Short mmCIF file of C-alpha atoms in Angstrom, two decimals:
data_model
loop_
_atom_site.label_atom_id
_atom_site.label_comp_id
_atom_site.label_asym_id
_atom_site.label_seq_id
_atom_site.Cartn_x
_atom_site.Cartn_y
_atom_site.Cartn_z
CA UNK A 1 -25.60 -68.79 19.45
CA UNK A 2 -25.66 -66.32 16.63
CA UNK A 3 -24.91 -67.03 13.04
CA UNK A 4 -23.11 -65.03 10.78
CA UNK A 5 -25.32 -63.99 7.72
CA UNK A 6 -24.22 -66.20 4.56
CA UNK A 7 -23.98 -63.78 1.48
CA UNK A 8 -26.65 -64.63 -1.35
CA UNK A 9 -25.62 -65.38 -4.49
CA UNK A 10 -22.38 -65.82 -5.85
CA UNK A 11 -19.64 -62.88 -6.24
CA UNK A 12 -19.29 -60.93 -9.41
CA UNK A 13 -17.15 -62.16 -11.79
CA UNK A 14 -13.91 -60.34 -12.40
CA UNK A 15 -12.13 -60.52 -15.91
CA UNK A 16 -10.13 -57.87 -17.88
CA UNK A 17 -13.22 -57.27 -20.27
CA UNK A 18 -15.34 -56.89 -17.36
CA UNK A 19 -12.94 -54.68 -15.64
CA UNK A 20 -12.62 -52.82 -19.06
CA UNK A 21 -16.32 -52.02 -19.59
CA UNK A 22 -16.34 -50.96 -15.94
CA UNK A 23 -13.63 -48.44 -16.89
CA UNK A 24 -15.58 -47.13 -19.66
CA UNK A 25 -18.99 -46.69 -17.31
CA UNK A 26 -17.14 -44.75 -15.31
CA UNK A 27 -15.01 -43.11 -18.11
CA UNK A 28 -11.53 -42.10 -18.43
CA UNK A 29 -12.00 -38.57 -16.69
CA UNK A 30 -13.36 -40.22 -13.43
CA UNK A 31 -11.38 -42.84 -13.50
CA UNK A 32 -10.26 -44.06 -9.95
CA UNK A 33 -9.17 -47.12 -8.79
CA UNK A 34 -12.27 -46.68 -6.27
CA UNK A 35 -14.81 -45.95 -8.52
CA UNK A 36 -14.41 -49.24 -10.49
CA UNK A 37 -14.47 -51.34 -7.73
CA UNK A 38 -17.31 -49.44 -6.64
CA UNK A 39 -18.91 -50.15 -9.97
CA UNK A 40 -17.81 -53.66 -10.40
CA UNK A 41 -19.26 -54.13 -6.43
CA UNK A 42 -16.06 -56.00 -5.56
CA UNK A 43 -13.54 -55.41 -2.67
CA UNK A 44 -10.63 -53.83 -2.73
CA UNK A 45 -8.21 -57.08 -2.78
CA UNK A 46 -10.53 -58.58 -5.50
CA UNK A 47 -9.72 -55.43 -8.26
CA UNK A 48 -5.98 -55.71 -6.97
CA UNK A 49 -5.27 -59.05 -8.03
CA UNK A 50 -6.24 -58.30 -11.87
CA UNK A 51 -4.97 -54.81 -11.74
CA UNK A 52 -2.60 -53.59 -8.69
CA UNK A 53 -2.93 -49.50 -9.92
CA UNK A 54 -4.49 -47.12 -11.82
CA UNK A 55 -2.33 -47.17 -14.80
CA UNK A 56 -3.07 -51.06 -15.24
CA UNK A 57 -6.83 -50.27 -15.55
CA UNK A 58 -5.96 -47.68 -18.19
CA UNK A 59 -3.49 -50.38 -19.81
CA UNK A 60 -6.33 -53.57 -19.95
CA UNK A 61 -8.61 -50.60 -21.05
CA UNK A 62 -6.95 -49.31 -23.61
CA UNK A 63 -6.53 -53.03 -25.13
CA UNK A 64 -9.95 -53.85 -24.71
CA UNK A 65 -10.07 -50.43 -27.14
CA UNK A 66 -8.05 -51.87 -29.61
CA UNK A 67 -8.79 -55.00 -29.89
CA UNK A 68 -12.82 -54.27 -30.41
CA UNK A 69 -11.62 -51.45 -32.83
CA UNK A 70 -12.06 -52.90 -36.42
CA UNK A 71 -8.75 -52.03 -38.63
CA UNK A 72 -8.70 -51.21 -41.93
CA UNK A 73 -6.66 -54.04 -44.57
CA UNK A 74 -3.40 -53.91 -44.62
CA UNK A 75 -3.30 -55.26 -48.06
CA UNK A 76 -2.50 -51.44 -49.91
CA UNK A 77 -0.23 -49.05 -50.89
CA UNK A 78 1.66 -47.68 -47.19
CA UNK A 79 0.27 -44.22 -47.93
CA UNK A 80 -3.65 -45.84 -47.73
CA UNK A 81 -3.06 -47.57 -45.10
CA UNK A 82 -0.96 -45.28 -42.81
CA UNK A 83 -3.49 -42.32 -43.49
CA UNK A 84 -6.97 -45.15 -42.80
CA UNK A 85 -5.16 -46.59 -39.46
CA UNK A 86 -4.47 -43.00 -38.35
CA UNK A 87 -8.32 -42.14 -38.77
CA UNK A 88 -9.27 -44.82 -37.22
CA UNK A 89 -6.96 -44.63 -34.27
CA UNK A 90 -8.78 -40.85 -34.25
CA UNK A 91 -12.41 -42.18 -33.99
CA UNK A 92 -11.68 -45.03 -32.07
CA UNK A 93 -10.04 -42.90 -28.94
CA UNK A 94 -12.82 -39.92 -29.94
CA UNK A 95 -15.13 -42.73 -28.91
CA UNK A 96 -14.01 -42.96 -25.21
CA UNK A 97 -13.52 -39.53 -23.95
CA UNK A 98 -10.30 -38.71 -22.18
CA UNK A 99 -9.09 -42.20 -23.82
CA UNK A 100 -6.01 -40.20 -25.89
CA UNK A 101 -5.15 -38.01 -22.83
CA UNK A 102 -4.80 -41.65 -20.65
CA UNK A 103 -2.86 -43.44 -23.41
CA UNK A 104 0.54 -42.08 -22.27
CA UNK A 105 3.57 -43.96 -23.39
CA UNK A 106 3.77 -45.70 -20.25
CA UNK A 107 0.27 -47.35 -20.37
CA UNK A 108 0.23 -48.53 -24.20
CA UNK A 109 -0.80 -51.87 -23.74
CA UNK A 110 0.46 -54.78 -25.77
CA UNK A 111 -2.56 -54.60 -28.30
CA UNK A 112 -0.61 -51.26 -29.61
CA UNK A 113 2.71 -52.72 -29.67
CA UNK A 114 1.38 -55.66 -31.83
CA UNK A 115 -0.59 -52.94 -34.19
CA UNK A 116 2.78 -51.11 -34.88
CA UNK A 117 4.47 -54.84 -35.60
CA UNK A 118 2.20 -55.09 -38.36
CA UNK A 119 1.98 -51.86 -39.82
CA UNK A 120 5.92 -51.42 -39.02
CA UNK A 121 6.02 -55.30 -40.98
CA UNK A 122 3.32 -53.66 -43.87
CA UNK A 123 5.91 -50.84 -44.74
CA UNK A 124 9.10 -53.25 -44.83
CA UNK A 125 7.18 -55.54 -47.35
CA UNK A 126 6.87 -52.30 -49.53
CA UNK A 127 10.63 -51.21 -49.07
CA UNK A 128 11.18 -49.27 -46.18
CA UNK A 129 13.63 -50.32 -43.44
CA UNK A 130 13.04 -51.29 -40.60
CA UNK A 131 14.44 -48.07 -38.92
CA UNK A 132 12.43 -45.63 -41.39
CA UNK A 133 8.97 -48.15 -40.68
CA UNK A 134 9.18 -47.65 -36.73
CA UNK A 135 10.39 -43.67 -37.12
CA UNK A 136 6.90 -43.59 -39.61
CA UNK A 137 4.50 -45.35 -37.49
CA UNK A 138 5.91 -43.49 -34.30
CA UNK A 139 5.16 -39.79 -36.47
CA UNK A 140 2.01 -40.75 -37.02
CA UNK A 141 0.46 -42.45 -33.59
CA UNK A 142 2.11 -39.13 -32.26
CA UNK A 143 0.36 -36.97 -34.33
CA UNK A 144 -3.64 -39.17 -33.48
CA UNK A 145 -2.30 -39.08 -30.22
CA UNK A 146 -1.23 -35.52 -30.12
CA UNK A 147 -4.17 -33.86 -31.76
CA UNK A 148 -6.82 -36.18 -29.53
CA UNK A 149 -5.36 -34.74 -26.52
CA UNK A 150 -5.67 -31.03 -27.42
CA UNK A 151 -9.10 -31.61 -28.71
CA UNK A 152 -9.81 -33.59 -25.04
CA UNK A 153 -8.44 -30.27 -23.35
CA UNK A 154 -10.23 -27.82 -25.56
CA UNK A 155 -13.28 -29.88 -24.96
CA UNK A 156 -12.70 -29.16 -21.30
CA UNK A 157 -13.04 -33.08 -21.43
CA UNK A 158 -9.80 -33.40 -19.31
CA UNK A 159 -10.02 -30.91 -16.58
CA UNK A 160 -7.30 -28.47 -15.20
CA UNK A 161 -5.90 -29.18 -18.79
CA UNK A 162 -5.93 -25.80 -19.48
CA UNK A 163 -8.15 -23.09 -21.45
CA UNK A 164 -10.66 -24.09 -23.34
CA UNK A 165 -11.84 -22.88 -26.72
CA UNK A 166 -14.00 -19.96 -25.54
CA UNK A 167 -10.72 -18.77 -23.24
CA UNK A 168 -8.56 -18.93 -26.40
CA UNK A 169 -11.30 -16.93 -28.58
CA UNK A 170 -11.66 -14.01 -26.03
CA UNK A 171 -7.97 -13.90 -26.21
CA UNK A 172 -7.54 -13.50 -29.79
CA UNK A 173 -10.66 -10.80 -29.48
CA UNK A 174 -10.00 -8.43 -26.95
CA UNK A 175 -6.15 -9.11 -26.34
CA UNK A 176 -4.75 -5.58 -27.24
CA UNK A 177 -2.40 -5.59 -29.89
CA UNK A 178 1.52 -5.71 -28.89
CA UNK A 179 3.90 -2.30 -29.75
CA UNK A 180 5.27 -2.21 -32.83
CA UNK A 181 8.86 -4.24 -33.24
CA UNK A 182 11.58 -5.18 -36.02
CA UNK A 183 9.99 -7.80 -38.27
CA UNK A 184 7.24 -8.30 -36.23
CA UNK A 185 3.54 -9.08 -37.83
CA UNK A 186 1.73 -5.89 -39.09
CA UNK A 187 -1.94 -5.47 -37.53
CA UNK A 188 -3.28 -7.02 -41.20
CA UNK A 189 -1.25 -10.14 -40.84
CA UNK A 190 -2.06 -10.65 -37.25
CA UNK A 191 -5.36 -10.19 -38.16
CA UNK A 192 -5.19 -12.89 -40.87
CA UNK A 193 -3.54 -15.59 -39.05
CA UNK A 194 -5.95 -15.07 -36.25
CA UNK A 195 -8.68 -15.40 -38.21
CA UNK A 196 -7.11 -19.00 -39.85
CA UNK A 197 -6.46 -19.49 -36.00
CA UNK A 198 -10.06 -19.98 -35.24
CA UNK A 199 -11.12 -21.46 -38.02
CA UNK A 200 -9.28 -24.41 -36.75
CA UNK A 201 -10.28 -24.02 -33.65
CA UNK A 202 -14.12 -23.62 -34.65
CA UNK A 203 -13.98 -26.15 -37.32
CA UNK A 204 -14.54 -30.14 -36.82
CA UNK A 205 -11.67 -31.48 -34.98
CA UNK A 206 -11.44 -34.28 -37.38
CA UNK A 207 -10.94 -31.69 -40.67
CA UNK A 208 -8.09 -30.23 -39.11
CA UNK A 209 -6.12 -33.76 -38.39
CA UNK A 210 -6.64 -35.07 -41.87
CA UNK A 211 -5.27 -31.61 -42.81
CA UNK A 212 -2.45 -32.22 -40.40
CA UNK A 213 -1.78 -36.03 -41.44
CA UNK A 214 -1.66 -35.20 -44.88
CA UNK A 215 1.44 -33.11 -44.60
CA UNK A 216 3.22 -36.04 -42.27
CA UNK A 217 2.35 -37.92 -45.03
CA UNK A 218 4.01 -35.92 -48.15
CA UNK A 219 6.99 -36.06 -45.50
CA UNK A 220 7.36 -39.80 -44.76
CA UNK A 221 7.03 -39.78 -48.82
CA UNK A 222 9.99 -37.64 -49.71
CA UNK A 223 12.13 -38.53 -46.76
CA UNK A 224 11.57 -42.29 -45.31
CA UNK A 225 9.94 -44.22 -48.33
CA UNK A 226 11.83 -46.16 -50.35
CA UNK A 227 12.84 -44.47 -53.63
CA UNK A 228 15.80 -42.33 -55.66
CA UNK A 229 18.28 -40.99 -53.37
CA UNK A 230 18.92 -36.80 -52.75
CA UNK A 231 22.15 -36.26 -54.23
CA UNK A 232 24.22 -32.95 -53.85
CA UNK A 233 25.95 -30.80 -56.61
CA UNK A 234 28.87 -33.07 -56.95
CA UNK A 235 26.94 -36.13 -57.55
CA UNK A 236 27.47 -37.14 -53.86
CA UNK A 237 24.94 -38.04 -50.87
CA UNK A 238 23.47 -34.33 -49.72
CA UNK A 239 25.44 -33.21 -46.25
CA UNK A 240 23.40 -33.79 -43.41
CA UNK A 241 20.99 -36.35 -45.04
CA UNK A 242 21.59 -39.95 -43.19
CA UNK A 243 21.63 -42.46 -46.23
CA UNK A 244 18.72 -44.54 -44.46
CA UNK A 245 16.14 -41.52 -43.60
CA UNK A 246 16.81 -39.96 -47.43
CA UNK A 247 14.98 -42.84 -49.13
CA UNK A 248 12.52 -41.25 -51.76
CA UNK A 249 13.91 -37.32 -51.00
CA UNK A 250 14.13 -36.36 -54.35
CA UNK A 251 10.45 -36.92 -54.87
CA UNK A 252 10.10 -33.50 -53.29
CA UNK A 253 11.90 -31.77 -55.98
CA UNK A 254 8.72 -31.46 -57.79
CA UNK A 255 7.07 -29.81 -54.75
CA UNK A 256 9.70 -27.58 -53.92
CA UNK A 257 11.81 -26.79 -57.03
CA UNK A 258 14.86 -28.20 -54.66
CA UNK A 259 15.74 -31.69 -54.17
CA UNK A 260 15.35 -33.11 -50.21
CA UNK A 261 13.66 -29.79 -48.82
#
């Protein structure tokens, strides 16, 4: 009679952190629902009973991210802390490769959703309401999330995600210049704005988002944060201006010379 072989040892142990760290091993580029099992060394039914797809590995990922990520106080004027969660939201998903391109709206996990509860909750206890804190938070996640991405694909970090930064440079370079048209830019401008074109492709990703974030910010200040409401020439609420997003509009009239632009 022949006995089976007993296995040795007992069978790895399967949580969301270890499934997590097994994400990040293989990394966010890689990632297949294969490859962590492979690197967990569990079957296939085993990895399907914590997380049934791909997207659910992202998702426990992703709030394994978050949750190890250490946030700044929220105990500070909004602008502070809007502009030091938004950096940190940066480095934290330019610390996992392919992390920003992965965290599509579909596989935010609920980490995320309870970070924009307290930031959204932060911004109310300074004035805003509630519909100006979520339209806020929502600008600015887009924006980390936004700019994280096109660094990922100009790092070639992402592939097929398109041409890289050496594609875009020979393009500017040896691209022949376009006939002359109506209003179009002379050969001086175009050479100008090509030439502040790769600067920010050249220049640390990071220097261009806080470039980026500080203009979202001037605008949540003059058009979502609490303060004196735009008015138009007869005294009334400007046209077009919804009483709720003008909050703190005429702030900008020192920018601008015009009240709500």
């Amino acid at each position: 009679m022949t006995r089976t072989p007993r296995r040795r040892g007992r069978p790895p142990s399967v949580s969301r952190e270890t499934i997590a760290r097994a994400v990040i091993d293989v990394g966010f580029p890689n990632l297949t629902f294969a490859a962590v099992r492979r690197r967990l060394g569990v079957g296939e039914s085993t990895l399907f009973r914590h997380a049934p797809d791909r997207d659910e590995l992202i998702r426990i990922t992703l709030d394994h991210v978050i949750e190890q990520t250490r946030w700044p106080s929220l105990d500070a004027p909004w602008r502070e802390v809007l502009r030091a969660y938004a950096l940190t939201l940066w480095h934290a998903w330019a610390a996992y490769p392919g992390a920003a391109t992965a965290a599509v709206p579909g596989n935010l996990p609920l980490a995320a959703m309870r970070l924009v509860d307290d930031l959204c909750a932060m911004l109310m206890r300074q004035g805003f309401t509630a519909e100006n804190a979520v339209l806020a938070c929502d600008i600015v996640f887009d924006l980390v999330n936004d700019n994280r991405r096109g660094v990922e694909h100009l790092d070639t970090v992402v592939r097929d995600a398109g041409p890289d930064r050496g594609h875009l440079h020979e393009l500017w370079t040896h691209t022949p210049p376009p006939e002359p048209a109506e209003h179009a830019a002379t050969p001086a401008e175009r050479s100008q704005i090509h030439a502040a074109m790769r600067a920010a492709i050249t220049a640390a990703p990071i220097n261009w988002f806080a470039d980026k974030l500080a203009v979202v910010l001037d605008g949540i200040d003059c058009t979502l944060a609490p303060g004196p409401r735009p008015r138009g020439p007869d005294g009334g609420r400007r046209p077009g201006v919804s009483e709720d997003h003008a909050a703190g509009a005429g702030r900008c009239a020192d920018r601008t010379g015009q009240a709500g632009i």
